[in-house]
mmCIF file of C-alpha atoms and ligand atoms in Angstrom:
data_model
loop_
_atom_site.group_PDB
_atom_site.id
_atom_site.type_symbol
_atom_site.label_atom_id
_atom_site.label_comp_id
_atom_site.label_asym_id
_atom_site.label_seq_id
_atom_site.Cartn_x
_atom_site.Cartn_y
_atom_site.Cartn_z
ATOM 1 C CA MET A 17 -43.826 -30.846 36.579
ATOM 2 C CA THR A 18 -42.603 -34.332 37.385
ATOM 3 C CA GLY A 19 -44.692 -37.400 38.255
ATOM 4 C CA LEU A 20 -43.505 -40.395 40.254
ATOM 5 C CA SER A 21 -43.695 -43.838 38.632
ATOM 6 C CA ASP A 22 -41.423 -46.483 37.191
ATOM 7 C CA PHE A 23 -40.883 -44.054 34.364
ATOM 8 C CA GLU A 24 -39.648 -40.524 34.678
ATOM 9 C CA ILE A 25 -42.613 -38.462 33.489
ATOM 10 C CA VAL A 26 -41.988 -34.772 32.899
ATOM 11 C CA LEU A 27 -44.575 -32.237 31.720
ATOM 12 C CA THR A 28 -42.949 -29.247 30.020
ATOM 13 C CA PRO A 29 -44.998 -26.197 29.063
ATOM 14 C CA LEU A 30 -45.357 -26.026 25.293
ATOM 15 C CA ASP A 31 -43.088 -23.691 23.340
ATOM 16 C CA GLU A 32 -42.002 -23.809 19.700
ATOM 17 C CA PRO A 33 -39.235 -26.428 20.177
ATOM 18 C CA ALA A 34 -41.584 -28.583 22.286
ATOM 19 C CA LEU A 35 -44.323 -28.179 19.661
ATOM 20 C CA ALA A 36 -41.996 -29.526 16.974
ATOM 21 C CA ARG A 37 -41.316 -32.579 19.169
ATOM 22 C CA LEU A 38 -45.029 -32.954 19.870
ATOM 23 C CA LEU A 39 -45.840 -33.018 16.164
ATOM 24 C CA ALA A 40 -43.153 -35.655 15.601
ATOM 25 C CA ALA A 41 -44.630 -37.756 18.435
ATOM 26 C CA ALA A 42 -48.120 -37.409 16.965
ATOM 27 C CA VAL A 43 -47.007 -38.353 13.443
ATOM 28 C CA ASP A 44 -44.988 -41.267 14.797
ATOM 29 C CA GLY A 45 -47.553 -42.700 17.192
ATOM 30 C CA ALA A 46 -51.094 -41.358 16.922
ATOM 31 C CA GLU A 47 -53.904 -40.977 14.431
ATOM 32 C CA PRO A 48 -54.822 -37.391 13.535
ATOM 33 C CA HIS A 49 -58.377 -37.822 14.855
ATOM 34 C CA GLU A 50 -56.967 -38.768 18.290
ATOM 35 C CA VAL A 51 -55.030 -35.547 18.701
ATOM 36 C CA MET A 52 -56.628 -32.744 16.680
ATOM 37 C CA PRO A 53 -59.925 -31.589 15.154
ATOM 38 C CA PRO A 54 -60.873 -33.050 11.749
ATOM 39 C CA VAL A 55 -59.222 -31.632 8.633
ATOM 40 C CA ASP A 56 -60.567 -32.434 5.144
ATOM 41 C CA GLY A 57 -58.400 -34.441 2.772
ATOM 42 C CA PRO A 58 -56.937 -37.908 2.328
ATOM 43 C CA PRO A 59 -56.262 -39.963 5.479
ATOM 44 C CA GLY A 60 -53.060 -39.772 7.505
ATOM 45 C CA TRP A 61 -50.558 -37.091 8.379
ATOM 46 C CA THR A 62 -50.776 -35.049 5.178
ATOM 47 C CA PRO A 63 -48.818 -31.770 4.975
ATOM 48 C CA GLY A 64 -52.152 -29.985 5.498
ATOM 49 C CA ARG A 65 -52.844 -31.869 8.743
ATOM 50 C CA ARG A 66 -49.325 -31.270 10.042
ATOM 51 C CA ALA A 67 -49.729 -27.554 9.383
ATOM 52 C CA ALA A 68 -53.171 -27.589 11.016
ATOM 53 C CA PHE A 69 -51.757 -29.371 14.081
ATOM 54 C CA LEU A 70 -49.131 -26.646 14.511
ATOM 55 C CA ALA A 71 -51.682 -23.870 13.923
ATOM 56 C CA PHE A 72 -54.095 -25.486 16.400
ATOM 57 C CA HIS A 73 -51.552 -25.444 19.229
ATOM 58 C CA ARG A 74 -50.194 -22.017 18.361
ATOM 59 C CA ARG A 75 -53.704 -20.582 18.441
ATOM 60 C CA ARG A 76 -54.817 -22.375 21.603
ATOM 61 C CA SER A 77 -51.623 -22.189 23.663
ATOM 62 C CA LEU A 78 -48.718 -20.216 22.251
ATOM 63 C CA ASP A 79 -50.114 -16.987 20.809
ATOM 64 C CA PRO A 80 -50.826 -14.680 23.784
ATOM 65 C CA ASP A 81 -53.591 -12.949 21.768
ATOM 66 C CA THR A 82 -55.593 -16.148 21.235
ATOM 67 C CA ALA A 83 -54.420 -18.621 23.901
ATOM 68 C CA ILE A 84 -57.203 -20.309 25.865
ATOM 69 C CA GLU A 85 -55.385 -23.213 27.492
ATOM 70 C CA THR A 86 -52.096 -24.424 28.885
ATOM 71 C CA THR A 87 -50.570 -27.360 27.061
ATOM 72 C CA TRP A 88 -47.637 -29.466 28.183
ATOM 73 C CA LEU A 89 -45.407 -31.826 26.245
ATOM 74 C CA VAL A 90 -45.410 -35.146 28.110
ATOM 75 C CA GLU A 91 -41.966 -36.713 28.148
ATOM 76 C CA VAL A 92 -41.378 -40.267 29.324
ATOM 77 C CA ASP A 93 -37.771 -41.082 30.138
ATOM 78 C CA GLY A 94 -36.783 -38.143 27.943
ATOM 79 C CA ARG A 95 -38.854 -39.207 24.931
ATOM 80 C CA ALA A 96 -41.713 -37.048 23.664
ATOM 81 C CA ALA A 97 -44.811 -39.156 24.363
ATOM 82 C CA GLY A 98 -47.842 -36.904 23.972
ATOM 83 C CA ALA A 99 -49.673 -33.886 25.293
ATOM 84 C CA ALA A 100 -51.666 -32.814 28.315
ATOM 85 C CA ARG A 101 -53.807 -29.708 28.590
ATOM 86 C CA LEU A 102 -55.866 -27.687 31.031
ATOM 87 C CA GLN A 103 -58.405 -25.144 29.809
ATOM 88 C CA PRO A 104 -60.287 -22.852 32.179
ATOM 89 C CA VAL A 105 -63.974 -22.815 31.195
ATOM 90 C CA LEU A 106 -67.105 -21.077 32.443
ATOM 91 C CA GLY A 107 -68.677 -23.275 35.094
ATOM 92 C CA GLY A 108 -71.234 -21.130 36.879
ATOM 93 C CA SER A 109 -69.925 -20.381 40.348
ATOM 94 C CA ALA A 110 -67.207 -23.043 40.110
ATOM 95 C CA ILE A 111 -63.722 -22.362 38.812
ATOM 96 C CA GLU A 112 -63.759 -25.130 36.259
ATOM 97 C CA VAL A 113 -60.932 -26.567 34.190
ATOM 98 C CA GLU A 114 -61.245 -28.972 31.300
ATOM 99 C CA ALA A 115 -58.462 -31.519 30.943
ATOM 100 C CA GLY A 116 -57.224 -33.528 27.987
ATOM 101 C CA VAL A 117 -54.448 -36.073 27.418
ATOM 102 C CA TRP A 118 -53.170 -38.091 24.508
ATOM 103 C CA LEU A 119 -50.209 -40.432 24.295
ATOM 104 C CA GLY A 120 -48.433 -42.081 21.395
ATOM 105 C CA ARG A 121 -49.168 -45.794 20.927
ATOM 106 C CA TRP A 122 -45.882 -46.926 22.467
ATOM 107 C CA ALA A 123 -46.709 -45.101 25.706
ATOM 108 C CA ARG A 124 -50.302 -46.324 26.139
ATOM 109 C CA GLY A 125 -51.487 -48.924 28.622
ATOM 110 C CA ARG A 126 -48.461 -48.595 30.917
ATOM 111 C CA GLY A 127 -49.935 -46.432 33.653
ATOM 112 C CA ILE A 128 -48.557 -43.223 32.162
ATOM 113 C CA GLY A 129 -51.964 -41.647 31.492
ATOM 114 C CA LYS A 130 -52.867 -42.244 35.123
ATOM 115 C CA ARG A 131 -49.731 -40.479 36.306
ATOM 116 C CA VAL A 132 -50.317 -37.577 33.919
ATOM 117 C CA ALA A 133 -53.915 -37.237 35.161
ATOM 118 C CA GLU A 134 -52.618 -37.011 38.739
ATOM 119 C CA VAL A 135 -50.219 -34.249 37.748
ATOM 120 C CA LEU A 136 -53.020 -32.388 35.928
ATOM 121 C CA LEU A 137 -55.299 -32.690 38.958
ATOM 122 C CA GLU A 138 -52.571 -31.342 41.205
ATOM 123 C CA SER A 139 -51.951 -28.456 38.808
ATOM 124 C CA ALA A 140 -55.694 -27.679 38.628
ATOM 125 C CA ARG A 141 -55.929 -27.615 42.441
ATOM 126 C CA ASP A 142 -52.799 -25.483 42.706
ATOM 127 C CA GLY A 143 -54.342 -23.076 40.190
ATOM 128 C CA GLY A 144 -57.416 -22.674 42.379
ATOM 129 C CA ALA A 145 -59.846 -24.716 40.278
ATOM 130 C CA THR A 146 -62.800 -26.216 42.125
ATOM 131 C CA ARG A 147 -64.070 -28.516 39.382
ATOM 132 C CA PHE A 148 -62.221 -30.771 36.941
ATOM 133 C CA ILE A 149 -64.036 -31.881 33.776
ATOM 134 C CA ALA A 150 -63.128 -33.983 30.752
ATOM 135 C CA SER A 151 -64.916 -35.694 27.882
ATOM 136 C CA THR A 152 -64.426 -38.864 25.930
ATOM 137 C CA THR A 153 -66.466 -41.418 24.026
ATOM 138 C CA VAL A 154 -68.116 -44.613 25.243
ATOM 139 C CA ASP A 155 -65.872 -46.752 23.054
ATOM 140 C CA ASN A 156 -62.669 -45.271 24.565
ATOM 141 C CA THR A 157 -62.273 -47.757 27.406
ATOM 142 C CA ALA A 158 -58.835 -46.545 28.482
ATOM 143 C CA ALA A 159 -59.986 -42.927 28.750
ATOM 144 C CA ARG A 160 -63.172 -43.913 30.608
ATOM 145 C CA ARG A 161 -61.217 -46.021 33.099
ATOM 146 C CA LEU A 162 -58.621 -43.324 33.471
ATOM 147 C CA LEU A 163 -61.320 -40.770 34.271
ATOM 148 C CA ARG A 164 -63.205 -43.092 36.602
ATOM 149 C CA GLY A 165 -59.924 -43.754 38.406
ATOM 150 C CA THR A 166 -59.627 -40.075 39.319
ATOM 151 C CA GLY A 167 -62.872 -40.392 41.270
ATOM 152 C CA ALA A 168 -64.831 -38.393 38.690
ATOM 153 C CA GLU A 169 -68.561 -38.960 38.120
ATOM 154 C CA LEU A 170 -69.175 -40.120 34.562
ATOM 155 C CA ASP A 171 -72.294 -39.029 32.698
ATOM 156 C CA VAL A 172 -72.985 -41.095 29.586
ATOM 157 C CA HIS A 173 -75.218 -39.565 26.914
ATOM 158 C CA GLY A 174 -75.316 -41.397 23.612
ATOM 159 C CA ALA A 175 -71.767 -42.065 22.481
ATOM 160 C CA GLU A 176 -70.341 -39.283 24.659
ATOM 161 C CA VAL A 177 -69.053 -39.457 28.218
ATOM 162 C CA ASP A 178 -68.606 -36.365 30.382
ATOM 163 C CA ALA A 179 -66.525 -36.635 33.540
ATOM 164 C CA ARG A 180 -66.807 -34.255 36.451
ATOM 165 C CA LEU A 181 -64.830 -34.136 39.662
ATOM 166 C CA GLU A 182 -65.301 -31.570 42.417
ATOM 167 C CA LEU A 183 -61.856 -30.636 43.723
HETATM 168 C C1 LIG B 5 -56.612 -42.466 26.939
HETATM 169 C C2 LIG B 5 -55.132 -42.487 27.325
HETATM 170 C C3 LIG B 5 -54.645 -41.077 27.607
HETATM 171 C C4 LIG B 5 -54.990 -43.332 28.613
HETATM 172 O O1 LIG B 5 -53.637 -43.348 29.021
HETATM 173 P P1 LIG B 5 -52.881 -44.735 29.252
HETATM 174 O O2 LIG B 5 -51.522 -44.440 29.739
HETATM 175 O O3 LIG B 5 -53.022 -45.570 28.032
HETATM 176 O O4 LIG B 5 -53.769 -45.370 30.430
HETATM 177 P P2 LIG B 5 -53.213 -46.101 31.728
HETATM 178 O O5 LIG B 5 -52.244 -47.163 31.331
HETATM 179 O O6 LIG B 5 -52.786 -45.100 32.732
HETATM 180 O O7 LIG B 5 -54.555 -46.833 32.216
HETATM 181 C C5 LIG B 5 -55.674 -46.109 32.696
HETATM 182 C C6 LIG B 5 -56.810 -47.106 32.878
HETATM 183 O O8 LIG B 5 -57.251 -47.581 31.593
HETATM 184 C C7 LIG B 5 -57.096 -48.991 31.500
HETATM 185 N N1 LIG B 5 -56.620 -49.246 30.143
HETATM 186 C C8 LIG B 5 -55.492 -48.782 29.566
HETATM 187 N N2 LIG B 5 -55.433 -49.183 28.287
HETATM 188 C C9 LIG B 5 -56.554 -49.914 28.081
HETATM 189 C C10 LIG B 5 -57.050 -50.601 26.948
HETATM 190 N N3 LIG B 5 -56.404 -50.628 25.770
HETATM 191 N N4 LIG B 5 -58.249 -51.256 27.068
HETATM 192 C C11 LIG B 5 -58.921 -51.246 28.238
HETATM 193 N N5 LIG B 5 -58.492 -50.586 29.361
HETATM 194 C C12 LIG B 5 -57.308 -49.956 29.260
HETATM 195 C C13 LIG B 5 -56.058 -49.339 32.563
HETATM 196 O O9 LIG B 5 -56.207 -50.685 32.982
HETATM 197 C C14 LIG B 5 -56.417 -48.353 33.639
HETATM 198 O O10 LIG B 5 -57.594 -48.751 34.293
HETATM 199 P P3 LIG B 5 -57.600 -49.185 35.843
HETATM 200 O O11 LIG B 5 -56.965 -48.035 36.594
HETATM 201 O O12 LIG B 5 -59.053 -49.355 36.109
HETATM 202 O O13 LIG B 5 -56.788 -50.428 35.893
HETATM 203 C C15 LIG B 5 -54.255 -43.133 26.200
HETATM 204 O O14 LIG B 5 -54.604 -44.485 26.051
HETATM 205 C C16 LIG B 5 -54.370 -42.434 24.870
HETATM 206 O O15 LIG B 5 -53.670 -41.474 24.646
HETATM 207 N N6 LIG B 5 -55.258 -42.901 23.957
HETATM 208 C C17 LIG B 5 -55.405 -42.293 22.650
HETATM 209 C C18 LIG B 5 -55.879 -40.866 22.671
HETATM 210 C C19 LIG B 5 -57.109 -40.684 23.515
HETATM 211 O O16 LIG B 5 -58.033 -41.480 23.393
HETATM 212 N N7 LIG B 5 -57.109 -39.664 24.357
HETATM 213 C C20 LIG B 5 -58.215 -39.367 25.247
HETATM 214 C C21 LIG B 5 -59.291 -38.672 24.520
HETATM 215 S S1 LIG B 5 -60.590 -38.264 25.627
#
């Protein structure tokens, strides 16, 4: 998938070579807690966290026996910048998909997240989803503004923010 902007933004479905590039982008430009569930141990990209990052994506996206979501490597002008994901979830009568995005520090605050969100919305609609949801935290201003910009309703409860957009 390709998005229009000043940058060439390409979303490539994750495979093993893309996963290796994604890990390198995460290590280079993101904190572990921004891109993966917590792993015990000293701070930073320890060997254990790198292995857990790979296992996380293999389990959730690459292994056909366990996959629950589609993940894309986000490339900006050919450089691995981060990840985007769509996960079908149970939403009552709605066909609901949960979205997530992270970008490396160098790619943040340049309108790239907004373009990626548009591509994810288009993909969700094309896939027949009728509701788009995402979560973030109150202190994540960029993510909150990004979600509000899609037209989603934001529900704040404590430190958490849930976004919901009927498609
Ligand atoms: C959240 C994230 C995906 C947003 O993508 P981005 O490319 O940085 O955001 P954009 O440049 O497209 O900007 C989106 C909106 O956030 C605002 N914004 C961007 N960076 C901001 C910052 N540091 N502080 C305040 N607002 C900010 C923009 O002004 C824009 O709002 P507007 O449309 O009302 O003007 C990205 O910052 C990121 O990966 N952060 C770290 C990981 C993360 O938090 N992921 C989301 C978890 S829910």
